[in-house]
C-alpha cells in the first residue's frame, strides 16, 4: 500500500461549505469525497482567496509561485529518497527526479538538504557544500530539460538527527534522551540557534547558485524549528520558550533570513505542522497563529501543511498499517530487538481516511490569504484526491469501509496469529470485504467461532465483516515477516488456500467454497458484464 501521489497541490480552492466551529476544535480526520463534484482542489496564483462558488481550478493549468511560473499545480513531495552518497548528488538521485519531471509534474522537490553537518538525519544525506554544487547543478539542469521546476527542501534535523553518524550530539530545545542513539540531546545555545539561522540563509544563496527554482524550509515533524514550536518539547525559560510568540521566534527568524538572502530570485515555501499528534504538543490553534505571523512577515510565497512527529509519533502523518517489521529489519542491534518488542507503542496505527489533513487545512485557509500546499494524489481514473493512500478503503454498497479497522478487529481474535483485510470485486458493483487469516497448526477455522466473535465487536459494523475469509497456517510474507497483502488481494478467492464465504442471513456462518461455487461466482461476473474485475 505505497503512496500513489506525485505529492502536493497548491492553494486550497475550496468547493463547498467551510467546516464550522472554532479554530482548533477538531483534529485532522475527514470524510471521503467523490470525484470532482465537491472535491477541494487547488490553485496557485496571486493569493486571491477562491470563492465557494468559483469553478474548480484546472489542476493542469499553469500557475505562479512567487517569481516562478509552474506548468501546472502538481508538485512532487519532498520525501527522502535515500539516493545520495557522502552527502553528494548521485546519478540515481538525478534519474529519480527526472522521471517525475518527465511524467509531467509542475515541480519536483529534492528532499532533505541539510544546512549543517550536524543537521543530517543520516551522514549520507545531501549537505550544502561547495563540493555538492556541481552535482546539484547537473540535477537542476536535467529537471529543467524536462520542462519542470525544481525545489530543494532545506532544514536542520536536530533533535531527529543521528548523533552517531554526524559525530556531534543532537541539538534540541533542551536536554532529553535520544532513543535512537541511546544518548542525550544538547540544549541549543543562542549561538547554536544563530548558526542554524545563518545556515538556512547560506543554503538559500547556494540554491540559487545551483539553479533551483525554490526552497522549502522544513518547519515540521519536530525537526529543530518544529521542536521549538512544541510546548511538549520546548521547556526553555528564555526568549525562545514559554508563550507561543517566543516558541515561534526560531521559525520566523529562519524564514526571514532566507528571504533576506534570496530576495525575489527564487520562491520560498515552508512546511508547517498543523498538529504534532501527541498530547501537549503543537496543534491547530497555535498553527493558525504561526501561519498568520509567517504571512505578516512576508517571508513566504506559500505554506505547506503537514502533521505528525518524526520524533514521537510518525504514523500520525501516514495513517494505515504501521510497518513494524520493515523498521526493525533495517535497524542495528539492540535497537532492532527493541523495535520488535515495543515498536507498536511508538508506531501507533491510525485508520486511514480520505482527505485526513483537509479539515485542519481549511481552518488555516480561512486565516491567511497566501497560497497553501496540501498532500494529494491522482487515482487510476485521473481524479484528484488529497492525502490519499491506495488500498485502505473498500467501497461496499456505496459506503467507504476501513480495511484497517476490519483487519484490526480480526486480529483481536485470540486464536488468530495475523490477519489482513482488503477489498475484492463484487460481481454486481463495488467491492466486498475479504480477510486473510493465519492460524496455528492444529487449529481449524471452525474452532474460531468467527461469526459469534465478530457479532460482539461493536466498532466493526455490519458491512465491515468479511464476506470472504482465506485461511492458512502460513500466509505469504516478506523476508521481514510482513504479510504480502497486495499479492493476496490480487489472488482474491482464487487461492489454493481454503476460502470461506459468508453464507447466513438466518443462522450466521461461513461455508467452505467449493470449486463449483467459485465457478458459479465467476459466472455471476460474466452475467453482469464485469469479467474484467475478476480477481
Short mmCIF file of C-alpha atoms in Angstrom, two decimals:
data_model
loop_
_atom_site.label_atom_id
_atom_site.label_comp_id
_atom_site.label_asym_id
_atom_site.label_seq_id
_atom_site.Cartn_x
_atom_site.Cartn_y
_atom_site.Cartn_z
CA UNK A 1 0.00 0.00 0.00
CA UNK A 2 2.52 2.60 -1.09
CA UNK A 3 1.83 6.25 -1.66
CA UNK A 4 0.21 6.75 -5.06
CA UNK A 5 0.89 10.50 -5.07
CA UNK A 6 3.18 12.70 -7.02
CA UNK A 7 2.71 14.75 -3.99
CA UNK A 8 1.34 18.15 -3.39
CA UNK A 9 -1.06 20.64 -4.84
CA UNK A 10 -1.18 24.31 -4.18
CA UNK A 11 -3.57 26.88 -2.63
CA UNK A 12 -6.79 25.25 -1.50
CA UNK A 13 -9.61 26.49 -3.71
CA UNK A 14 -12.40 25.04 -1.64
CA UNK A 15 -15.53 23.89 -3.39
CA UNK A 16 -18.33 23.63 -0.84
CA UNK A 17 -19.02 24.91 2.66
CA UNK A 18 -16.27 25.58 5.18
CA UNK A 19 -16.25 23.48 8.32
CA UNK A 20 -17.92 25.39 11.19
CA UNK A 21 -16.62 25.67 14.73
CA UNK A 22 -13.79 27.40 16.50
CA UNK A 23 -10.26 27.07 15.26
CA UNK A 24 -8.56 24.05 16.76
CA UNK A 25 -11.80 22.39 17.78
CA UNK A 26 -11.27 19.28 15.68
CA UNK A 27 -8.31 17.05 14.91
CA UNK A 28 -7.23 16.07 11.41
CA UNK A 29 -9.73 13.44 10.39
CA UNK A 30 -12.03 13.95 7.43
CA UNK A 31 -14.55 12.17 5.28
CA UNK A 32 -14.11 10.72 1.84
CA UNK A 33 -15.01 12.50 -1.37
CA UNK A 34 -16.42 11.73 -4.77
CA UNK A 35 -14.59 12.64 -7.99
CA UNK A 36 -14.63 16.36 -8.82
CA UNK A 37 -18.15 17.07 -7.54
CA UNK A 38 -17.47 18.94 -4.34
CA UNK A 39 -13.82 17.90 -4.31
CA UNK A 40 -11.48 20.51 -2.84
CA UNK A 41 -8.78 21.20 -5.37
CA UNK A 42 -6.02 23.69 -5.65
CA UNK A 43 -4.92 26.92 -7.18
CA UNK A 44 -1.58 28.66 -7.10
CA UNK A 45 -1.51 32.29 -8.08
CA UNK A 46 -1.92 35.74 -6.71
CA UNK A 47 -3.06 34.51 -3.34
CA UNK A 48 -6.65 35.59 -4.05
CA UNK A 49 -8.98 33.58 -1.86
CA UNK A 50 -11.14 31.31 -4.01
CA UNK A 51 -14.85 31.87 -3.55
CA UNK A 52 -17.06 28.96 -2.61
CA UNK A 53 -18.98 29.24 -5.90
CA UNK A 54 -15.92 29.67 -8.12
CA UNK A 55 -15.40 26.93 -10.71
CA UNK A 56 -12.91 24.29 -9.70
CA UNK A 57 -9.46 25.37 -10.92
CA UNK A 58 -7.74 23.38 -13.61
CA UNK A 59 -5.03 21.36 -11.89
CA UNK A 60 -3.07 21.17 -15.13
CA UNK A 61 -3.18 24.91 -15.85
CA UNK A 62 -0.01 26.99 -15.37
CA UNK A 63 0.35 28.83 -12.07
CA UNK A 64 2.58 31.36 -10.32
CA UNK A 65 4.52 30.50 -7.18
CA UNK A 66 6.26 33.71 -6.20
CA UNK A 67 8.63 34.57 -9.06
CA UNK A 68 8.32 31.09 -10.59
CA UNK A 69 5.80 30.01 -13.22
CA UNK A 70 4.85 26.34 -12.89
CA UNK A 71 3.48 24.49 -15.89
CA UNK A 72 0.77 23.01 -13.65
CA UNK A 73 -0.26 22.92 -10.00
CA UNK A 74 1.16 19.49 -9.18
CA UNK A 75 4.31 19.33 -7.05
CA UNK A 76 6.32 16.21 -6.21
CA UNK A 77 6.55 15.97 -2.44
CA UNK A 78 9.83 16.15 -0.54
CA UNK A 79 10.08 12.53 0.59
CA UNK A 80 13.58 11.35 1.48
CA UNK A 81 14.98 9.44 -1.47
CA UNK A 82 17.96 7.76 0.23
CA UNK A 83 19.94 8.04 -3.03
CA UNK A 84 22.76 10.41 -2.07
CA UNK A 85 26.24 9.23 -1.09
CA UNK A 86 28.80 11.09 1.00
CA UNK A 87 26.30 13.98 1.10
CA UNK A 88 26.60 14.41 -2.68
CA UNK A 89 24.20 14.07 -5.61
CA UNK A 90 24.31 10.74 -7.44
CA UNK A 91 23.17 9.68 -10.92
CA UNK A 92 20.42 7.69 -9.22
CA UNK A 93 19.11 10.79 -7.47
CA UNK A 94 19.11 12.75 -10.73
CA UNK A 95 17.28 9.96 -12.54
CA UNK A 96 14.71 9.76 -9.73
CA UNK A 97 13.70 13.40 -10.15
CA UNK A 98 13.98 13.37 -13.94
CA UNK A 99 11.40 10.57 -14.03
CA UNK A 100 8.94 12.74 -12.10
CA UNK A 101 9.68 15.73 -14.33
CA UNK A 102 9.24 13.63 -17.47
CA UNK A 103 5.98 12.36 -16.02
CA UNK A 104 4.59 15.88 -16.07
CA UNK A 105 4.74 17.37 -12.57
CA UNK A 106 4.94 21.13 -12.33
CA UNK A 107 7.76 20.98 -9.80
CA UNK A 108 9.74 18.23 -8.10
CA UNK A 109 11.29 18.68 -4.65
CA UNK A 110 14.69 17.30 -3.67
CA UNK A 111 14.21 16.06 -0.13
CA UNK A 112 16.21 16.87 2.93
CA UNK A 113 19.20 19.04 2.08
CA UNK A 114 20.79 19.73 5.46
CA UNK A 115 22.02 23.24 6.29
CA UNK A 116 24.80 21.95 8.58
CA UNK A 117 26.70 18.67 9.05
CA UNK A 118 25.11 18.10 12.47
CA UNK A 119 21.65 18.70 10.98
CA UNK A 120 21.55 15.48 8.96
CA UNK A 121 19.36 12.55 9.94
CA UNK A 122 21.94 10.33 8.20
CA UNK A 123 25.55 11.03 7.29
CA UNK A 124 24.85 10.28 3.60
CA UNK A 125 22.20 12.99 3.32
CA UNK A 126 22.72 15.94 1.00
CA UNK A 127 24.62 18.81 2.56
CA UNK A 128 25.09 22.35 1.28
CA UNK A 129 28.81 22.43 0.48
CA UNK A 130 30.88 23.77 -2.40
CA UNK A 131 31.71 20.17 -3.26
CA UNK A 132 27.99 19.39 -3.70
CA UNK A 133 27.22 22.27 -6.09
CA UNK A 134 28.30 20.65 -9.41
CA UNK A 135 26.04 17.66 -8.80
CA UNK A 136 23.16 19.90 -7.78
CA UNK A 137 23.57 21.94 -10.97
CA UNK A 138 23.54 18.73 -13.01
CA UNK A 139 20.32 17.71 -11.26
CA UNK A 140 18.54 21.04 -11.80
CA UNK A 141 19.65 21.19 -15.46
CA UNK A 142 18.29 17.69 -16.07
CA UNK A 143 14.92 18.50 -14.47
CA UNK A 144 14.64 21.79 -16.36
CA UNK A 145 15.31 19.93 -19.62
CA UNK A 146 12.07 18.03 -18.99
CA UNK A 147 10.10 21.26 -18.55
CA UNK A 148 9.62 21.12 -14.77
CA UNK A 149 10.74 23.40 -11.97
CA UNK A 150 12.78 22.01 -9.07
CA UNK A 151 12.87 22.91 -5.38
CA UNK A 152 15.25 21.97 -2.57
CA UNK A 153 13.97 21.21 0.91
CA UNK A 154 16.30 22.84 3.45
CA UNK A 155 16.39 22.28 7.18
CA UNK A 156 18.13 21.18 10.34
CA UNK A 157 17.02 17.81 11.72
CA UNK A 158 18.03 18.12 15.37
CA UNK A 159 16.66 16.58 17.59
CA UNK A 160 15.76 14.00 14.91
CA UNK A 161 19.37 13.98 13.65
CA UNK A 162 21.69 10.99 14.01
CA UNK A 163 24.36 11.98 16.57
CA UNK A 164 26.49 8.89 15.99
CA UNK A 165 26.65 9.31 12.23
CA UNK A 166 27.17 13.07 12.44
CA UNK A 167 29.78 12.88 15.18
CA UNK A 168 28.00 15.51 17.28
CA UNK A 169 25.25 15.42 19.90
CA UNK A 170 21.71 16.05 18.68
CA UNK A 171 20.64 19.65 19.16
CA UNK A 172 17.26 20.33 20.80
CA UNK A 173 15.37 22.96 22.80
CA UNK A 174 16.56 21.21 25.95
CA UNK A 175 18.35 18.13 27.22
CA UNK A 176 16.37 14.93 26.60
CA UNK A 177 17.03 11.26 25.96
CA UNK A 178 17.60 10.36 22.31
CA UNK A 179 16.24 6.80 21.93
CA UNK A 180 17.83 6.07 18.55
CA UNK A 181 21.38 6.82 19.69
CA UNK A 182 20.85 5.92 23.37
CA UNK A 183 22.29 9.32 24.29
CA UNK A 184 21.11 12.74 25.45
CA UNK A 185 20.47 15.74 23.25
CA UNK A 186 22.30 19.03 23.73
CA UNK A 187 20.30 22.10 24.75
CA UNK A 188 20.80 24.67 21.98
CA UNK A 189 22.54 27.89 22.97
CA UNK A 190 21.77 31.26 21.40
CA UNK A 191 24.98 30.89 19.39
CA UNK A 192 23.81 27.46 18.15
CA UNK A 193 20.49 28.93 17.01
CA UNK A 194 22.13 31.85 15.23
CA UNK A 195 24.36 29.35 13.43
CA UNK A 196 21.26 27.40 12.35
CA UNK A 197 19.52 30.56 11.11
CA UNK A 198 22.56 31.63 9.09
CA UNK A 199 22.92 28.07 7.77
CA UNK A 200 19.45 28.35 6.23
CA UNK A 201 20.33 31.71 4.68
CA UNK A 202 23.51 30.26 3.19
CA UNK A 203 21.53 27.28 1.84
CA UNK A 204 19.14 29.69 0.12
CA UNK A 205 22.01 31.51 -1.59
CA UNK A 206 23.60 28.23 -2.66
CA UNK A 207 20.25 27.01 -4.01
CA UNK A 208 20.24 29.98 -6.39
CA UNK A 209 23.80 29.17 -7.47
CA UNK A 210 22.81 25.53 -8.04
CA UNK A 211 19.89 26.50 -10.29
CA UNK A 212 16.95 25.66 -8.02
CA UNK A 213 13.67 27.50 -8.61
CA UNK A 214 12.53 27.32 -4.99
CA UNK A 215 13.47 26.26 -1.49
CA UNK A 216 11.16 24.63 1.03
CA UNK A 217 12.03 25.39 4.67
CA UNK A 218 11.35 22.43 6.96
CA UNK A 219 9.38 23.70 9.97
CA UNK A 220 7.53 20.43 10.63
CA UNK A 221 7.69 16.92 12.08
CA UNK A 222 9.56 18.02 15.24
CA UNK A 223 12.76 18.72 13.36
CA UNK A 224 14.66 21.52 15.09
CA UNK A 225 12.41 24.51 14.32
CA UNK A 226 9.28 22.40 14.88
CA UNK A 227 10.64 21.12 18.19
CA UNK A 228 10.92 24.72 19.37
CA UNK A 229 7.26 25.28 18.41
CA UNK A 230 6.16 22.30 20.53
CA UNK A 231 5.21 23.05 24.16
CA UNK A 232 5.83 19.35 24.87
CA UNK A 233 9.45 19.51 23.71
CA UNK A 234 10.31 23.14 24.46
CA UNK A 235 10.54 23.89 28.19
CA UNK A 236 13.00 26.76 27.87
CA UNK A 237 12.82 29.75 30.18
CA UNK A 238 14.46 32.26 27.82
CA UNK A 239 13.09 34.25 24.87
CA UNK A 240 12.74 31.00 22.84
CA UNK A 241 10.43 29.25 25.32
CA UNK A 242 7.13 29.71 27.11
CA UNK A 243 4.39 31.55 25.19
CA UNK A 244 3.78 30.77 21.52
CA UNK A 245 5.28 34.07 20.39
CA UNK A 246 8.60 33.01 21.94
CA UNK A 247 8.44 29.43 20.66
CA UNK A 248 7.80 30.73 17.13
CA UNK A 249 10.84 33.03 17.03
CA UNK A 250 13.20 30.43 15.56
CA UNK A 251 10.84 29.51 12.71
CA UNK A 252 10.21 33.17 11.89
CA UNK A 253 13.90 34.07 12.13
CA UNK A 254 14.81 31.26 9.73
CA UNK A 255 12.17 32.27 7.18
CA UNK A 256 13.16 35.96 7.36
CA UNK A 257 16.84 35.11 6.99
CA UNK A 258 16.18 33.03 3.87
CA UNK A 259 14.07 35.82 2.35
CA UNK A 260 16.77 38.38 3.10
CA UNK A 261 19.32 36.07 1.47
CA UNK A 262 17.46 35.27 -1.76
CA UNK A 263 15.16 38.24 -2.26
CA UNK A 264 12.70 37.52 -5.07
CA UNK A 265 15.09 35.48 -7.18
CA UNK A 266 13.53 32.13 -6.20
CA UNK A 267 10.32 31.06 -4.48
CA UNK A 268 10.26 30.26 -0.75
CA UNK A 269 7.81 27.85 0.84
CA UNK A 270 7.75 26.32 4.31
CA UNK A 271 6.43 23.03 5.66
CA UNK A 272 4.48 23.65 8.89
CA UNK A 273 2.85 21.18 11.26
CA UNK A 274 -0.84 21.69 11.95
CA UNK A 275 -0.74 19.09 14.70
CA UNK A 276 2.14 17.13 16.26
CA UNK A 277 -0.24 14.27 17.05
CA UNK A 278 0.84 13.98 20.69
CA UNK A 279 -0.83 15.20 23.90
CA UNK A 280 0.56 18.55 24.94
CA UNK A 281 2.18 19.15 21.56
CA UNK A 282 1.82 21.88 18.95
CA UNK A 283 -1.55 21.72 17.24
CA UNK A 284 -4.07 23.58 15.14
CA UNK A 285 -4.99 26.60 17.22
CA UNK A 286 -1.30 27.51 17.53
CA UNK A 287 -0.57 26.57 13.91
CA UNK A 288 -3.17 29.08 12.72
CA UNK A 289 -1.45 31.87 14.62
CA UNK A 290 2.01 30.89 13.40
CA UNK A 291 0.69 30.85 9.82
CA UNK A 292 -0.64 34.38 10.34
CA UNK A 293 2.74 35.56 11.65
CA UNK A 294 4.63 33.97 8.77
CA UNK A 295 2.29 35.65 6.31
CA UNK A 296 2.61 39.02 8.05
CA UNK A 297 6.41 38.73 7.94
CA UNK A 298 6.24 38.48 4.15
CA UNK A 299 8.86 35.73 4.13
CA UNK A 300 6.97 33.04 2.21
CA UNK A 301 5.36 32.55 -1.18
CA UNK A 302 3.34 29.55 0.03
CA UNK A 303 2.85 27.40 3.11
CA UNK A 304 2.81 23.61 3.00
CA UNK A 305 0.61 21.99 5.65
CA UNK A 306 1.53 18.72 7.33
CA UNK A 307 1.18 16.87 10.65
CA UNK A 308 2.87 14.33 12.89
CA UNK A 309 6.24 13.95 14.55
CA UNK A 310 9.24 12.01 13.27
CA UNK A 311 10.44 12.10 16.86
CA UNK A 312 7.47 10.87 18.88
CA UNK A 313 4.56 9.89 16.59
CA UNK A 314 5.44 9.39 12.89
CA UNK A 315 2.34 7.38 11.93
CA UNK A 316 0.11 10.34 12.76
CA UNK A 317 1.00 11.70 9.33
CA UNK A 318 0.98 8.48 7.32
CA UNK A 319 -2.06 6.63 8.76
CA UNK A 320 -2.80 2.99 8.00
CA UNK A 321 -0.57 -0.01 8.74
CA UNK A 322 2.49 0.65 10.89
CA UNK A 323 5.50 -1.06 9.21
CA UNK A 324 7.00 -2.53 12.39
CA UNK A 325 8.78 -5.42 10.66
CA UNK A 326 10.30 -3.17 7.96
CA UNK A 327 11.60 -0.66 10.50
CA UNK A 328 13.07 -3.39 12.67
CA UNK A 329 14.76 -5.07 9.70
CA UNK A 330 16.89 -2.01 8.88
CA UNK A 331 17.86 -1.20 12.47
CA UNK A 332 21.10 -2.35 14.12
CA UNK A 333 21.00 -4.40 17.30
CA UNK A 334 19.96 -3.83 20.04
CA UNK A 335 17.55 -1.25 18.55
CA UNK A 336 16.11 -3.89 16.20
CA UNK A 337 15.05 -6.03 19.15
CA UNK A 338 13.59 -3.01 20.90
CA UNK A 339 11.51 -2.07 17.85
CA UNK A 340 10.15 -5.61 17.64
CA UNK A 341 9.27 -5.68 21.34
CA UNK A 342 7.82 -2.21 21.90
CA UNK A 343 7.55 -0.75 18.41
CA UNK A 344 3.77 -0.61 18.49
CA UNK A 345 3.91 1.85 21.37
CA UNK A 346 5.89 4.22 19.16
CA UNK A 347 4.47 3.38 15.72
CA UNK A 348 0.81 3.69 16.54
CA UNK A 349 -1.80 2.86 13.91
CA UNK A 350 -4.42 5.38 12.84
CA UNK A 351 -7.25 4.38 10.48
CA UNK A 352 -6.74 5.96 7.09
CA UNK A 353 -9.41 8.37 5.85
CA UNK A 354 -9.55 10.28 2.58
CA UNK A 355 -8.74 13.98 3.00
CA UNK A 356 -7.46 13.41 6.51
CA UNK A 357 -5.46 16.66 6.53
CA UNK A 358 -8.09 18.76 4.79
CA UNK A 359 -10.32 19.64 7.73
CA UNK A 360 -7.46 21.27 9.61
CA UNK A 361 -6.13 22.85 6.41
CA UNK A 362 -9.45 24.57 5.89
CA UNK A 363 -9.05 26.27 9.24
CA UNK A 364 -5.71 27.72 8.16
CA UNK A 365 -7.11 28.61 4.73
CA UNK A 366 -9.70 30.75 6.50
CA UNK A 367 -6.98 32.60 8.41
CA UNK A 368 -4.48 33.50 5.68
CA UNK A 369 -4.52 34.60 2.05
CA UNK A 370 -1.19 33.19 0.86
CA UNK A 371 -1.22 30.02 -1.27
CA UNK A 372 -1.31 26.75 0.67
CA UNK A 373 0.11 23.35 -0.23
CA UNK A 374 -1.55 20.07 0.75
CA UNK A 375 -0.75 16.40 0.25
CA UNK A 376 -2.74 14.74 -2.52
CA UNK A 377 -2.76 12.07 -5.20
CA UNK A 378 -4.38 11.22 -8.50
CA UNK A 379 -6.14 7.87 -8.79
CA UNK A 380 -6.15 5.48 -11.72
CA UNK A 381 -9.12 7.22 -13.31
CA UNK A 382 -7.50 10.65 -13.18
CA UNK A 383 -9.49 12.03 -10.27
CA UNK A 384 -7.66 14.27 -7.84
CA UNK A 385 -7.85 13.48 -4.14
CA UNK A 386 -5.99 14.80 -1.12
CA UNK A 387 -3.96 12.84 1.41
CA UNK A 388 -4.70 9.61 -0.42
CA UNK A 389 -3.28 6.15 0.01
CA UNK A 390 -4.47 3.23 -2.07
CA UNK A 391 -5.84 0.07 -0.55
CA UNK A 392 -7.09 1.32 2.81
CA UNK A 393 -10.74 1.79 1.83
CA UNK A 394 -13.24 -0.72 0.49
CA UNK A 395 -16.33 0.53 -1.35
CA UNK A 396 -19.30 -1.57 -0.13
CA UNK A 397 -22.89 -0.63 -1.04
CA UNK A 398 -21.84 2.97 -1.75
CA UNK A 399 -20.08 3.30 1.62
CA UNK A 400 -16.37 3.52 2.42
CA UNK A 401 -15.35 0.69 4.75
CA UNK A 402 -12.00 0.85 6.55
CA UNK A 403 -9.82 -2.14 5.66
CA UNK A 404 -7.58 -1.33 8.61
CA UNK A 405 -10.47 -1.41 11.07
CA UNK A 406 -11.63 -4.82 9.81
CA UNK A 407 -8.06 -6.10 9.92
CA UNK A 408 -7.52 -4.91 13.49
CA UNK A 409 -10.81 -6.38 14.68
CA UNK A 410 -10.00 -9.80 13.19
CA UNK A 411 -6.52 -9.65 14.76
CA UNK A 412 -8.14 -9.34 18.19
CA UNK A 413 -9.30 -12.95 17.99
CA UNK A 414 -7.19 -14.92 20.48
CA UNK A 415 -6.57 -17.76 18.02
CA UNK A 416 -5.60 -15.58 15.04
CA UNK A 417 -1.83 -15.24 14.60
CA UNK A 418 -2.06 -12.49 11.98
CA UNK A 419 -4.56 -11.08 9.53
CA UNK A 420 -5.02 -8.59 6.71
CA UNK A 421 -8.19 -7.21 5.14
CA UNK A 422 -8.74 -5.86 1.64
CA UNK A 423 -11.40 -5.38 -0.99
CA UNK A 424 -12.27 -7.85 -3.74
CA UNK A 425 -14.69 -7.02 -6.56
CA UNK A 426 -18.40 -7.71 -6.14
CA UNK A 427 -19.99 -9.38 -9.20
CA UNK A 428 -22.57 -6.57 -9.49
CA UNK A 429 -20.98 -3.35 -8.23
CA UNK A 430 -18.30 -2.07 -5.90
CA UNK A 431 -16.39 -4.41 -3.61
CA UNK A 432 -16.75 -6.96 -0.86
CA UNK A 433 -14.56 -7.25 2.23
CA UNK A 434 -12.13 -10.17 2.30
CA UNK A 435 -9.83 -11.16 5.14
CA UNK A 436 -6.84 -13.48 5.08
CA UNK A 437 -6.03 -15.02 8.44
CA UNK A 438 -3.18 -17.12 9.75
CA UNK A 439 -4.00 -19.62 12.49
CA UNK A 440 -1.74 -22.02 14.42
CA UNK A 441 -1.10 -25.59 13.36
CA UNK A 442 -3.70 -27.86 14.91
CA UNK A 443 -6.39 -25.17 14.91
CA UNK A 444 -9.17 -25.36 12.32
CA UNK A 445 -11.29 -22.50 11.03
CA UNK A 446 -14.38 -23.98 12.63
CA UNK A 447 -12.66 -23.75 16.02
CA UNK A 448 -12.63 -19.95 15.83
CA UNK A 449 -16.35 -19.33 16.07
CA UNK A 450 -15.73 -16.28 13.89
CA UNK A 451 -19.38 -15.24 13.30
CA UNK A 452 -20.06 -15.09 17.04
CA UNK A 453 -16.78 -13.27 17.67
CA UNK A 454 -17.49 -10.61 15.05
CA UNK A 455 -21.08 -10.16 16.21
CA UNK A 456 -19.98 -8.64 19.53
CA UNK A 457 -17.33 -6.32 18.05
CA UNK A 458 -19.40 -3.14 18.15
CA UNK A 459 -16.91 -0.96 16.28
CA UNK A 460 -16.94 -3.16 13.18
CA UNK A 461 -20.42 -2.58 11.77
CA UNK A 462 -22.39 -4.97 9.58
CA UNK A 463 -20.69 -4.05 6.31
CA UNK A 464 -17.19 -4.29 7.76
CA UNK A 465 -17.43 -8.02 8.49
CA UNK A 466 -15.51 -10.02 5.87
CA UNK A 467 -17.64 -11.81 3.28
CA UNK A 468 -14.69 -13.99 2.30
CA UNK A 469 -12.06 -15.44 4.64
CA UNK A 470 -8.86 -17.05 3.39
CA UNK A 471 -7.41 -19.42 5.98
CA UNK A 472 -3.82 -20.60 6.24
CA UNK A 473 -1.27 -21.80 8.74
CA UNK A 474 1.40 -19.77 6.86
CA UNK A 475 0.22 -16.80 4.80
CA UNK A 476 2.57 -15.36 2.15
CA UNK A 477 5.02 -12.97 3.80
CA UNK A 478 8.12 -10.95 3.01
CA UNK A 479 11.55 -11.84 4.33
CA UNK A 480 10.97 -9.38 7.18
CA UNK A 481 7.71 -11.09 8.14
CA UNK A 482 5.18 -8.61 6.73
CA UNK A 483 2.18 -10.23 5.07
CA UNK A 484 2.01 -9.82 1.29
CA UNK A 485 -1.32 -8.06 1.26
CA UNK A 486 -1.29 -6.89 -2.36
CA UNK A 487 -0.43 -10.36 -3.61
CA UNK A 488 -3.31 -11.88 -1.65
CA UNK A 489 -5.70 -9.18 -2.84
CA UNK A 490 -4.87 -9.94 -6.48
CA UNK A 491 -5.47 -13.66 -5.87
CA UNK A 492 -8.75 -12.99 -4.08
CA UNK A 493 -10.76 -16.17 -3.65
CA UNK A 494 -8.82 -17.96 -6.45
CA UNK A 495 -6.12 -19.01 -3.99
CA UNK A 496 -5.27 -22.62 -3.28
CA UNK A 497 -5.82 -21.98 0.44
CA UNK A 498 -9.28 -22.75 1.83
CA UNK A 499 -11.67 -19.81 1.41
CA UNK A 500 -14.85 -19.49 3.44
CA UNK A 501 -17.78 -17.36 2.24
CA UNK A 502 -20.43 -15.71 4.37
CA UNK A 503 -23.48 -17.91 4.00
CA UNK A 504 -26.02 -16.83 6.51
CA UNK A 505 -28.71 -14.29 6.93
CA UNK A 506 -30.62 -16.69 9.13
CA UNK A 507 -28.03 -18.66 11.10
CA UNK A 508 -24.77 -16.69 10.68
CA UNK A 509 -22.00 -18.90 9.37
CA UNK A 510 -19.15 -19.20 6.91
CA UNK A 511 -19.18 -22.06 4.43
CA UNK A 512 -16.15 -23.51 2.65
CA UNK A 513 -16.19 -22.55 -1.05
CA UNK A 514 -16.02 -25.48 -3.44
CA UNK A 515 -14.69 -25.42 -6.97
CA UNK A 516 -18.25 -25.43 -8.29
CA UNK A 517 -19.15 -22.42 -6.14
CA UNK A 518 -16.13 -20.48 -7.40
CA UNK A 519 -17.16 -21.29 -10.98
CA UNK A 520 -20.68 -20.08 -10.23
CA UNK A 521 -19.28 -16.85 -8.82
CA UNK A 522 -17.25 -16.32 -12.00
CA UNK A 523 -20.45 -16.82 -13.99
CA UNK A 524 -22.10 -14.05 -11.96
CA UNK A 525 -19.36 -11.65 -13.07
CA UNK A 526 -19.89 -12.70 -16.70
CA UNK A 527 -23.65 -12.26 -16.48
CA UNK A 528 -23.19 -8.73 -15.13
CA UNK A 529 -20.58 -7.86 -17.76
CA UNK A 530 -17.87 -7.43 -15.11
CA UNK A 531 -15.43 -10.15 -16.18
CA UNK A 532 -12.60 -7.61 -16.23
CA UNK A 533 -12.98 -7.23 -12.46
CA UNK A 534 -12.47 -10.91 -11.71
CA UNK A 535 -9.61 -11.48 -9.25
#
